[in-house]
PDB file of C-alpha atoms in Angstrom:
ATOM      1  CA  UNK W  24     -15.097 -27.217   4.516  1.00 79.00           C
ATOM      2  CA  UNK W  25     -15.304 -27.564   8.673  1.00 90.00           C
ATOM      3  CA  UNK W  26     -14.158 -24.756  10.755  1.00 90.00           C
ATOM      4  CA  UNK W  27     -11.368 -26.890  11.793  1.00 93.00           C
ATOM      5  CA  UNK W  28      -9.985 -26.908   8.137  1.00 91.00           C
ATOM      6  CA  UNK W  29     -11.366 -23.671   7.254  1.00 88.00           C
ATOM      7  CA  UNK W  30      -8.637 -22.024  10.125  1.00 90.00           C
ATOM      8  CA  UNK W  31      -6.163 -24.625   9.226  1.00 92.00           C
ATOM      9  CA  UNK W  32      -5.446 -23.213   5.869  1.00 91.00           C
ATOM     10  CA  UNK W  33      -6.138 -20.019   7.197  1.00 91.00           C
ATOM     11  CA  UNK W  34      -2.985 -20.593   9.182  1.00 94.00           C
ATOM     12  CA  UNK W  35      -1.600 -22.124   5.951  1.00 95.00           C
ATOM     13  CA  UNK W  36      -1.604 -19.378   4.156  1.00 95.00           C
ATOM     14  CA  UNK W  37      -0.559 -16.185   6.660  1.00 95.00           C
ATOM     15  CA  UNK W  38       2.559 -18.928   7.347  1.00 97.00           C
ATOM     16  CA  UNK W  39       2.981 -19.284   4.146  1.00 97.00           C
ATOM     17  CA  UNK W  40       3.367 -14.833   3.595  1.00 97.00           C
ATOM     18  CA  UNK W  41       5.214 -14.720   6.196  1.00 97.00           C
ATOM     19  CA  UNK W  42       8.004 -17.617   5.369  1.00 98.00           C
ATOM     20  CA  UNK W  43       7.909 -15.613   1.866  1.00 98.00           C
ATOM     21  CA  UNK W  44       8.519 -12.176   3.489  1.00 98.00           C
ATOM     22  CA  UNK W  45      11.109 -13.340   5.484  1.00 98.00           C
ATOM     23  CA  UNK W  46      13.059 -14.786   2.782  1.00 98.00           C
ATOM     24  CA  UNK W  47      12.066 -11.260   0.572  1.00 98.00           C
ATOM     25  CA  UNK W  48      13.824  -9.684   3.420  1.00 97.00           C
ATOM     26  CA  UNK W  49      17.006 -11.266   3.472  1.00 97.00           C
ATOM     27  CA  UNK W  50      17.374 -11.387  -0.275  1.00 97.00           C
ATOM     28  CA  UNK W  51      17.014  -7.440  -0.326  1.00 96.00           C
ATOM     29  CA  UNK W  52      19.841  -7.639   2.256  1.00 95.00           C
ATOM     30  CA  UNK W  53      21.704  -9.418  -0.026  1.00 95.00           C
ATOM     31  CA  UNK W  54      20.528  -7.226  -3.225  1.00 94.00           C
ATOM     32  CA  UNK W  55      19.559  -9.983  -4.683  1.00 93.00           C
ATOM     33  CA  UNK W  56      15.881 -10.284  -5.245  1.00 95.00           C
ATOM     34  CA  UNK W  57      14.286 -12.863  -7.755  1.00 96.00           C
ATOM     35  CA  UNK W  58      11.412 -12.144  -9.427  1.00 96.00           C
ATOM     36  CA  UNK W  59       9.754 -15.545  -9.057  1.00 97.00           C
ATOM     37  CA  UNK W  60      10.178 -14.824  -5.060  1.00 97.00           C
ATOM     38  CA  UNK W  61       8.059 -11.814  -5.713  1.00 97.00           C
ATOM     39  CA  UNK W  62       5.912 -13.241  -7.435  1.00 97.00           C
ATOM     40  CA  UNK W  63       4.939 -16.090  -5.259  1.00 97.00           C
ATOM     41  CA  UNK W  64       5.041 -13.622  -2.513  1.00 98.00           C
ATOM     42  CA  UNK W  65       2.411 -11.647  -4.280  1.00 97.00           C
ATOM     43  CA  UNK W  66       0.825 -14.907  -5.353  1.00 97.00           C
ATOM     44  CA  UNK W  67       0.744 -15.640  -1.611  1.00 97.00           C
ATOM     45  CA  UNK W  68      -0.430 -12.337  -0.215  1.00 97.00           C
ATOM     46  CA  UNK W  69      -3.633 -12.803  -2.318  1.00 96.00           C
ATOM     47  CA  UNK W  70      -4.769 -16.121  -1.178  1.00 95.00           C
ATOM     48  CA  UNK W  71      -4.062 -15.222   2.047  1.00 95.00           C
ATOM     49  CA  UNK W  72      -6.063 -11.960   1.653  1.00 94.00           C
ATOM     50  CA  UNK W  73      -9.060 -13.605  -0.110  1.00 92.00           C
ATOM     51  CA  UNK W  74      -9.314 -15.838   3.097  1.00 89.00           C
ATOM     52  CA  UNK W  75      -9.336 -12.883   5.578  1.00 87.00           C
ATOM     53  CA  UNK W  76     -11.511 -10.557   3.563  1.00 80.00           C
ATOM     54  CA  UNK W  77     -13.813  -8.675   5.872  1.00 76.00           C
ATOM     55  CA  UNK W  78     -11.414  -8.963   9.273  1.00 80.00           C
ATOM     56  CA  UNK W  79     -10.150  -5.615   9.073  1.00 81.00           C
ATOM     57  CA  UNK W  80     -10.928  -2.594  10.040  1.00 85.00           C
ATOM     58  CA  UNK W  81      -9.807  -0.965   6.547  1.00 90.00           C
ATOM     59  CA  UNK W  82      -9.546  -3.295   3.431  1.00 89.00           C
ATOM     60  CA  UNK W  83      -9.462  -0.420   1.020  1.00 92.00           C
ATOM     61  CA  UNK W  84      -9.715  -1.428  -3.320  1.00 91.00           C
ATOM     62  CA  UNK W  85      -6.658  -1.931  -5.359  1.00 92.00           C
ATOM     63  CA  UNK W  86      -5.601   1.191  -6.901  1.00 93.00           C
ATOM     64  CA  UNK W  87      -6.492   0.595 -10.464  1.00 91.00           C
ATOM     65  CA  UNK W  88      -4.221   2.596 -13.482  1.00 90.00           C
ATOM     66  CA  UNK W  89      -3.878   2.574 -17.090  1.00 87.00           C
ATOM     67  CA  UNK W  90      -1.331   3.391 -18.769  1.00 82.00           C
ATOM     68  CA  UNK W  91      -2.699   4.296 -21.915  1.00 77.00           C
ATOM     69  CA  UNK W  92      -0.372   4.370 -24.988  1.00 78.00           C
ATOM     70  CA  UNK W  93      -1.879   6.720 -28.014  1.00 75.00           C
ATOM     71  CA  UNK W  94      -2.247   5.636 -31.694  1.00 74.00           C
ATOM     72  CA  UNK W  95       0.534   7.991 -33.483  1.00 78.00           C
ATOM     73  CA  UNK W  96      -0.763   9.962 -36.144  1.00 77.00           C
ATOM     74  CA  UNK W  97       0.208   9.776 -39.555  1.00 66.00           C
ATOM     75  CA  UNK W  98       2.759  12.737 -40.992  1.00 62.00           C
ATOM     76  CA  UNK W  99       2.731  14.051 -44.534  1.00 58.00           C
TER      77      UNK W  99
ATOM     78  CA  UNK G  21     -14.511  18.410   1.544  1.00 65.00           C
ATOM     79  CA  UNK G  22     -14.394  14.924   1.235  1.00 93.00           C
ATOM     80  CA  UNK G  23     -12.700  11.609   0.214  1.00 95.00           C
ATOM     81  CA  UNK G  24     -14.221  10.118  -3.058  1.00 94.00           C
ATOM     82  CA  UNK G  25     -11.345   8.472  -4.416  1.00 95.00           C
ATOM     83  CA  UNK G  26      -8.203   6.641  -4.392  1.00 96.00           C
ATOM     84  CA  UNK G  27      -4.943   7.608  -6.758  1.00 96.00           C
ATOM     85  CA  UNK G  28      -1.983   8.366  -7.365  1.00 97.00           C
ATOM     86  CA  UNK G  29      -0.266  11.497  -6.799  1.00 97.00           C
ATOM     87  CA  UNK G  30       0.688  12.522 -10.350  1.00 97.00           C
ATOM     88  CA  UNK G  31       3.699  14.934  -9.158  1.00 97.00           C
ATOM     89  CA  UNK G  32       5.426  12.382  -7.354  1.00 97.00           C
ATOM     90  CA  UNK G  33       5.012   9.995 -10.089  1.00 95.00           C
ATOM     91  CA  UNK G  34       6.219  12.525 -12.505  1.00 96.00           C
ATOM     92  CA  UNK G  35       9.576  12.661 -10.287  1.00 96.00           C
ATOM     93  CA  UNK G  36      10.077   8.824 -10.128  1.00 94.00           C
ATOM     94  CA  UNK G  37       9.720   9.069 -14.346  1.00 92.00           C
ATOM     95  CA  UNK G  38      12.308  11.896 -14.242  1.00 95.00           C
ATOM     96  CA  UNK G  39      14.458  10.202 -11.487  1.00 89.00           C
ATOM     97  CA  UNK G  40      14.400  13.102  -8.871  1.00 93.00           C
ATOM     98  CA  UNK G  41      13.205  11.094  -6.437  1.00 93.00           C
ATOM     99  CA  UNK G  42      16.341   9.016  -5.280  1.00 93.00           C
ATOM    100  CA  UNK G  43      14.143   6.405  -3.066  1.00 94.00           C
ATOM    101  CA  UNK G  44      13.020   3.576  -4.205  1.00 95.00           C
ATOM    102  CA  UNK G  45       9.302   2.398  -3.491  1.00 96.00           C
ATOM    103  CA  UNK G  46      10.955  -1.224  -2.471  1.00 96.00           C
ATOM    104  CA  UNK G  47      12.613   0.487   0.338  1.00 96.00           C
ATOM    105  CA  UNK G  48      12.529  -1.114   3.674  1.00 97.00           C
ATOM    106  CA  UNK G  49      12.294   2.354   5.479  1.00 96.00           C
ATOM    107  CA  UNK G  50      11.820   4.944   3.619  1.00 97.00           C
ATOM    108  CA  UNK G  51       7.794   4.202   2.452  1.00 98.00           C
ATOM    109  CA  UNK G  52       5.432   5.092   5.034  1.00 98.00           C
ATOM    110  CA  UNK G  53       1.376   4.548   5.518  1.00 98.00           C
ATOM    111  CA  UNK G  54      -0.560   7.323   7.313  1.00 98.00           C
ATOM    112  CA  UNK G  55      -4.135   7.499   7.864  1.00 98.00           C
ATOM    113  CA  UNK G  56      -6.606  10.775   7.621  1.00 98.00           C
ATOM    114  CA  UNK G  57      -9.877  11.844   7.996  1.00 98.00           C
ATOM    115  CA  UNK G  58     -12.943  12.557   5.200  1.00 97.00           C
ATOM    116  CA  UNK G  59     -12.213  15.986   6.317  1.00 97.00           C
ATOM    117  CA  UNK G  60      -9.736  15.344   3.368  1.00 98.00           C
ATOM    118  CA  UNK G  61     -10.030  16.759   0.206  1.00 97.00           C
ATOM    119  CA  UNK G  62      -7.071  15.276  -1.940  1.00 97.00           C
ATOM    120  CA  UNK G  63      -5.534  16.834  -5.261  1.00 98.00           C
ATOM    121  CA  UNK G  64      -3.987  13.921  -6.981  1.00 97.00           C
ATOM    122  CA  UNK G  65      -2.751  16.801  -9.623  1.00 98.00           C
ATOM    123  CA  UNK G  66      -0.801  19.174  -6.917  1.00 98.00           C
ATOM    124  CA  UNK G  67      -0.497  17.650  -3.852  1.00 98.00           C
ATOM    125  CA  UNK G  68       2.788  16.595  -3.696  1.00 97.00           C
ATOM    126  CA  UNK G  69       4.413  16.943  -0.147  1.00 98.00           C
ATOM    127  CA  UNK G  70       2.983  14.975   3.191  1.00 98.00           C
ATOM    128  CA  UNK G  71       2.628  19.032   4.781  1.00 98.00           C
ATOM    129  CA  UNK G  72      -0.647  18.922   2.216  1.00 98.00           C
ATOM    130  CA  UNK G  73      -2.141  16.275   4.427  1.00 98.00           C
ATOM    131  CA  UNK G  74      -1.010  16.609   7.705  1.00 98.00           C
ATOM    132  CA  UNK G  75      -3.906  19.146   8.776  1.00 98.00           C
ATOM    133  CA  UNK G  76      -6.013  16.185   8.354  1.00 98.00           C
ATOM    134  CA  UNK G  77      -4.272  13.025   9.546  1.00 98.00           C
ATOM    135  CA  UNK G  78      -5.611  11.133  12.735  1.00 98.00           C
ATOM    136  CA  UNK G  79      -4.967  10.852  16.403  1.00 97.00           C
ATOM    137  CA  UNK G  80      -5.427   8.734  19.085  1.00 97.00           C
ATOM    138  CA  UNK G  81      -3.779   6.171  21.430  1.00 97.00           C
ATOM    139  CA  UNK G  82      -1.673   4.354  19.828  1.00 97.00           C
ATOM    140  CA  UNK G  83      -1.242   6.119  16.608  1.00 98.00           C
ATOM    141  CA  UNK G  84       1.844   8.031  16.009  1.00 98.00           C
ATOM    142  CA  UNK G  85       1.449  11.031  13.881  1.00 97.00           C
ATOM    143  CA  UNK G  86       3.394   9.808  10.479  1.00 98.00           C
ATOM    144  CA  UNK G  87       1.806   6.471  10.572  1.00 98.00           C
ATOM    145  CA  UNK G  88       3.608   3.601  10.143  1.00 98.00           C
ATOM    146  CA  UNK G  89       6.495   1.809   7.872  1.00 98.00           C
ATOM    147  CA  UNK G  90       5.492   0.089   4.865  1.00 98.00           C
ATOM    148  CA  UNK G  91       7.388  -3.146   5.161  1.00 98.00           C
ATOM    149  CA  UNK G  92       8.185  -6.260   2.718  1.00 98.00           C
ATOM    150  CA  UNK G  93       7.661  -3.997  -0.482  1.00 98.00           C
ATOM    151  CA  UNK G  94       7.473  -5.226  -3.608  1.00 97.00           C
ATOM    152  CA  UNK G  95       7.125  -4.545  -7.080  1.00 97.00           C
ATOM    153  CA  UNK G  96       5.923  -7.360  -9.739  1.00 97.00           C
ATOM    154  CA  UNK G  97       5.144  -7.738 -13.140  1.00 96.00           C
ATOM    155  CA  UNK G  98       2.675 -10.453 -14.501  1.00 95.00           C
ATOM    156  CA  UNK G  99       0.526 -10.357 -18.030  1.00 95.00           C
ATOM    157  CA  UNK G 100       1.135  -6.456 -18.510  1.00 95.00           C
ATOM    158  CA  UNK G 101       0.811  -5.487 -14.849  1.00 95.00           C
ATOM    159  CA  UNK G 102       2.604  -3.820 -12.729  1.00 96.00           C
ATOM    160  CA  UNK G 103       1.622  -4.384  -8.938  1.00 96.00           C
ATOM    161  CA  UNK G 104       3.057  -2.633  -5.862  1.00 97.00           C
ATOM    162  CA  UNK G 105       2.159  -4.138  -2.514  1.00 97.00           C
ATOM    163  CA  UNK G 106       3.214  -4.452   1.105  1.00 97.00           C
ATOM    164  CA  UNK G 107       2.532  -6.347   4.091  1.00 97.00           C
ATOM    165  CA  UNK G 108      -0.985  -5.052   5.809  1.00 96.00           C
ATOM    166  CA  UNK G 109      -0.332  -2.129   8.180  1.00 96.00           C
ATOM    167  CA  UNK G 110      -1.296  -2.706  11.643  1.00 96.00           C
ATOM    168  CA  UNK G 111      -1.656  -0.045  15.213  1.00 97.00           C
ATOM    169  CA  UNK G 112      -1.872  -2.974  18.246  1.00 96.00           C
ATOM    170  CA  UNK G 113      -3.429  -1.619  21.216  1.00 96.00           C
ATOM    171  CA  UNK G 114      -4.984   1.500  19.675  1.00 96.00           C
ATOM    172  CA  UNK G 115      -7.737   4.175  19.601  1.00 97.00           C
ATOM    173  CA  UNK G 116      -8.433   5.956  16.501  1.00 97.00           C
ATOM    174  CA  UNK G 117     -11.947   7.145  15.241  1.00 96.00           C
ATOM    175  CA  UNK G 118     -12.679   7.691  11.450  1.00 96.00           C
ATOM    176  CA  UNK G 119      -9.851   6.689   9.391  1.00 97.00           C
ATOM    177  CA  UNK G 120     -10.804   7.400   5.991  1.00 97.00           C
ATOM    178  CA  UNK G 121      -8.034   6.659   3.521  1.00 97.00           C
ATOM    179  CA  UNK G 122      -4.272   5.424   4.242  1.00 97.00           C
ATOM    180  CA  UNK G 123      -1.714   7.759   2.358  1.00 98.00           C
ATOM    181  CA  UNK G 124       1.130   6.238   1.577  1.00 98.00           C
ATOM    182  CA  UNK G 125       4.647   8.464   1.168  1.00 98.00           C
ATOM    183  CA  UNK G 126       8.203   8.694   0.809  1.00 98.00           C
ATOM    184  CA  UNK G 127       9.545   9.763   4.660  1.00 98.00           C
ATOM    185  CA  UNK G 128      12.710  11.608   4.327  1.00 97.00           C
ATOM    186  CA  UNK G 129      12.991  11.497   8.181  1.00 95.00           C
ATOM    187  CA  UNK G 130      12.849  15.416   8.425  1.00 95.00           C
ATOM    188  CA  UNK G 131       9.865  18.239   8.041  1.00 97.00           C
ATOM    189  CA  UNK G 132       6.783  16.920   6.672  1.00 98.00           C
ATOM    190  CA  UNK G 133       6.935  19.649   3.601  1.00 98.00           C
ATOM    191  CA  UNK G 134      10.390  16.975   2.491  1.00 97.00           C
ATOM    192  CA  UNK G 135       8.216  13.896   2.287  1.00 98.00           C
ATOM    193  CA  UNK G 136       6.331  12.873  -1.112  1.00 98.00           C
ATOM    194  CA  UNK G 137       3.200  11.845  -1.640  1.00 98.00           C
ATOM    195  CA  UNK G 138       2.400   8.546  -3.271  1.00 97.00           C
ATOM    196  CA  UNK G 139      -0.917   7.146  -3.348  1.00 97.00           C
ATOM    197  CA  UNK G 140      -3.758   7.668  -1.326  1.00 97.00           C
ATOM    198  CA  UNK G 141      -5.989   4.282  -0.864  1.00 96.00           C
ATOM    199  CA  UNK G 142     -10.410   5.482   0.233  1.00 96.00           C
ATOM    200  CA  UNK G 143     -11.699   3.165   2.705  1.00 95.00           C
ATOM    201  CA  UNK G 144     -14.626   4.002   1.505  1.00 95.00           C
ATOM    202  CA  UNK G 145     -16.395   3.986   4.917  1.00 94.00           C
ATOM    203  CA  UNK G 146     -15.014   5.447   8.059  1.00 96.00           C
ATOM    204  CA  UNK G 147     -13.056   2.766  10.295  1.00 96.00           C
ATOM    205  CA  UNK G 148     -12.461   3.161  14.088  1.00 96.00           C
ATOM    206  CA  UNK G 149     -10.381   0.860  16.652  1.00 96.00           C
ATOM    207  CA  UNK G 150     -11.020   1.101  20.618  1.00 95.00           C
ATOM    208  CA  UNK G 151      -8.196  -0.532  22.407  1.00 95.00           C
ATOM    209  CA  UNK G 152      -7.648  -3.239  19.668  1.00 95.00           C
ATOM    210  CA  UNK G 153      -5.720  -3.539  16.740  1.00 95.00           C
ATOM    211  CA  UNK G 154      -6.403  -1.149  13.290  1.00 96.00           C
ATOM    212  CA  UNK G 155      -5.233  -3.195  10.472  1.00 95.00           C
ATOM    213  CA  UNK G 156      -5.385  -2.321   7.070  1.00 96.00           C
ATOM    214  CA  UNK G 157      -5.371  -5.238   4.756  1.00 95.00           C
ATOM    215  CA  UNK G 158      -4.724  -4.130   1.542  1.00 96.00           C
ATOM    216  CA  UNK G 159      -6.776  -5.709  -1.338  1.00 95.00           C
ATOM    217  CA  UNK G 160      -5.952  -9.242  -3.049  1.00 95.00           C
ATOM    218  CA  UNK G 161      -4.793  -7.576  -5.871  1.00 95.00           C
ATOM    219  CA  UNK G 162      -2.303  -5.158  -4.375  1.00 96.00           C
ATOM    220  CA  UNK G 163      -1.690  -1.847  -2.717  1.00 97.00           C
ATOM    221  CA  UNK G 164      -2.003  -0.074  -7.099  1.00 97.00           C
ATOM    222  CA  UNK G 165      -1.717  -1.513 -10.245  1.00 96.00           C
ATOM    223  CA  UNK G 166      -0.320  -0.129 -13.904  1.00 95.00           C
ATOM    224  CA  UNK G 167      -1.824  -1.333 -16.594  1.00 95.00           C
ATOM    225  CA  UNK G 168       0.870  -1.116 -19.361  1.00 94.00           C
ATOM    226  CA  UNK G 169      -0.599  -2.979 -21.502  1.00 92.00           C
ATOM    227  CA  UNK G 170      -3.865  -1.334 -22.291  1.00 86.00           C
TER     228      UNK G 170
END
């Protein structure tokens, strides 16, 4: 990929978050949030991220949890 | 005293199980991002209110002590996953040395012993601006994750 298209879809993809937050904005306004619009915001978010990794200052991990369910145990 | 990890702060996430909360973490104002020092020794098992972290929170041009709104929340679930996120935090035009960790909390607008502690996020190394912009781009996969479907 050429520099050229490497900060096209750069661009690409930070337009494409911000269209997405922009409409996740005025659907909360309207209390009426999808969730396929959050999803392809979040869907969105992580291209865009992927492509930016390493220009900022902080890019700290996801913050991993489990919700671990336990195996009942038997009764008499 | 140090910052080793990330996590969640379990009191707060007790309160959002038992509903005392009464904020939502989708708000458009009432999630906040702070940032603190290594100086920082975090109790994910009692810290609970922003006064526990305040001692150690950053300064500098720029930076407003509180941090900043967490905007364009969301919450999504995908294959067992829960994922919160947010659009990357930013301080334009700013001078701040040693950021550690971003804490994220509820800001009740009032004394900082009010506001909740959610999640604190390790940078893992120390990260300074100097009249430029301190952005913190949250990972690919999110701001936290729940795996409830272990």
């Amino acid at each position: 990929m050429s520099r050229a298209d490497e900060l096209r879809a750069r661009y690409e993809a930070e337009m494409a978050v911000l269209e997405l937050e922009d409409q996740l904005l005025a659907a909360k306004e309207d209390g009426d949030v999808s969730r396929d619009l959050k999803l392809e915001l979040r869907e969105a978010r992580r291209v865009f991220r992927e492509q930016r990794a390493g220009d900022a200052k902080a890019s700290p991990d996801t913050i991993e949890t489990t919700a671990a369910v336990e195996q009942p145990g038997g009764g008499n | 005293m140090s910052i080793t990890a990330s996590g969640l702060y379990g009191l707060t996430l007790e309160k959002q199980f038992i509903d005392t909360i009464g904020l939502s973490l989708e708000s458009e104002t009432a999630v906040k991002v702070l940032m603190v020092l290594d100086a920082l020794t975090p109790n994910f098992d009692t810290h609970d209110f922003r006064a526990d972290v305040t001692a150690n929170e950053v300064s500098g041009t720029g930076y407003s002590a509180g941090g900043n709104t967490l905007t364009t929340t969301e919450i999504t679930l995908s294959s067992g996953v829960l994922t919160y996120d947010g659009a990357d935090v930013a301080w334009p035009t700013s001078t701040i040395s040693n950021a550690m960790a971003a804490v994220g909390y509820f800001a009740r607008g009032g004394a900082d012993t009010a506001d909740e502690l959610m999640f604190l996020s390790d940078f893992v190394t120390q990260a300074s601006s100097s009249g430029g912009t301190f952005t913190i781009q949250w990972a690919a996969a999110g701001i936290f994750t729940v795996d409830y479907t272990p």
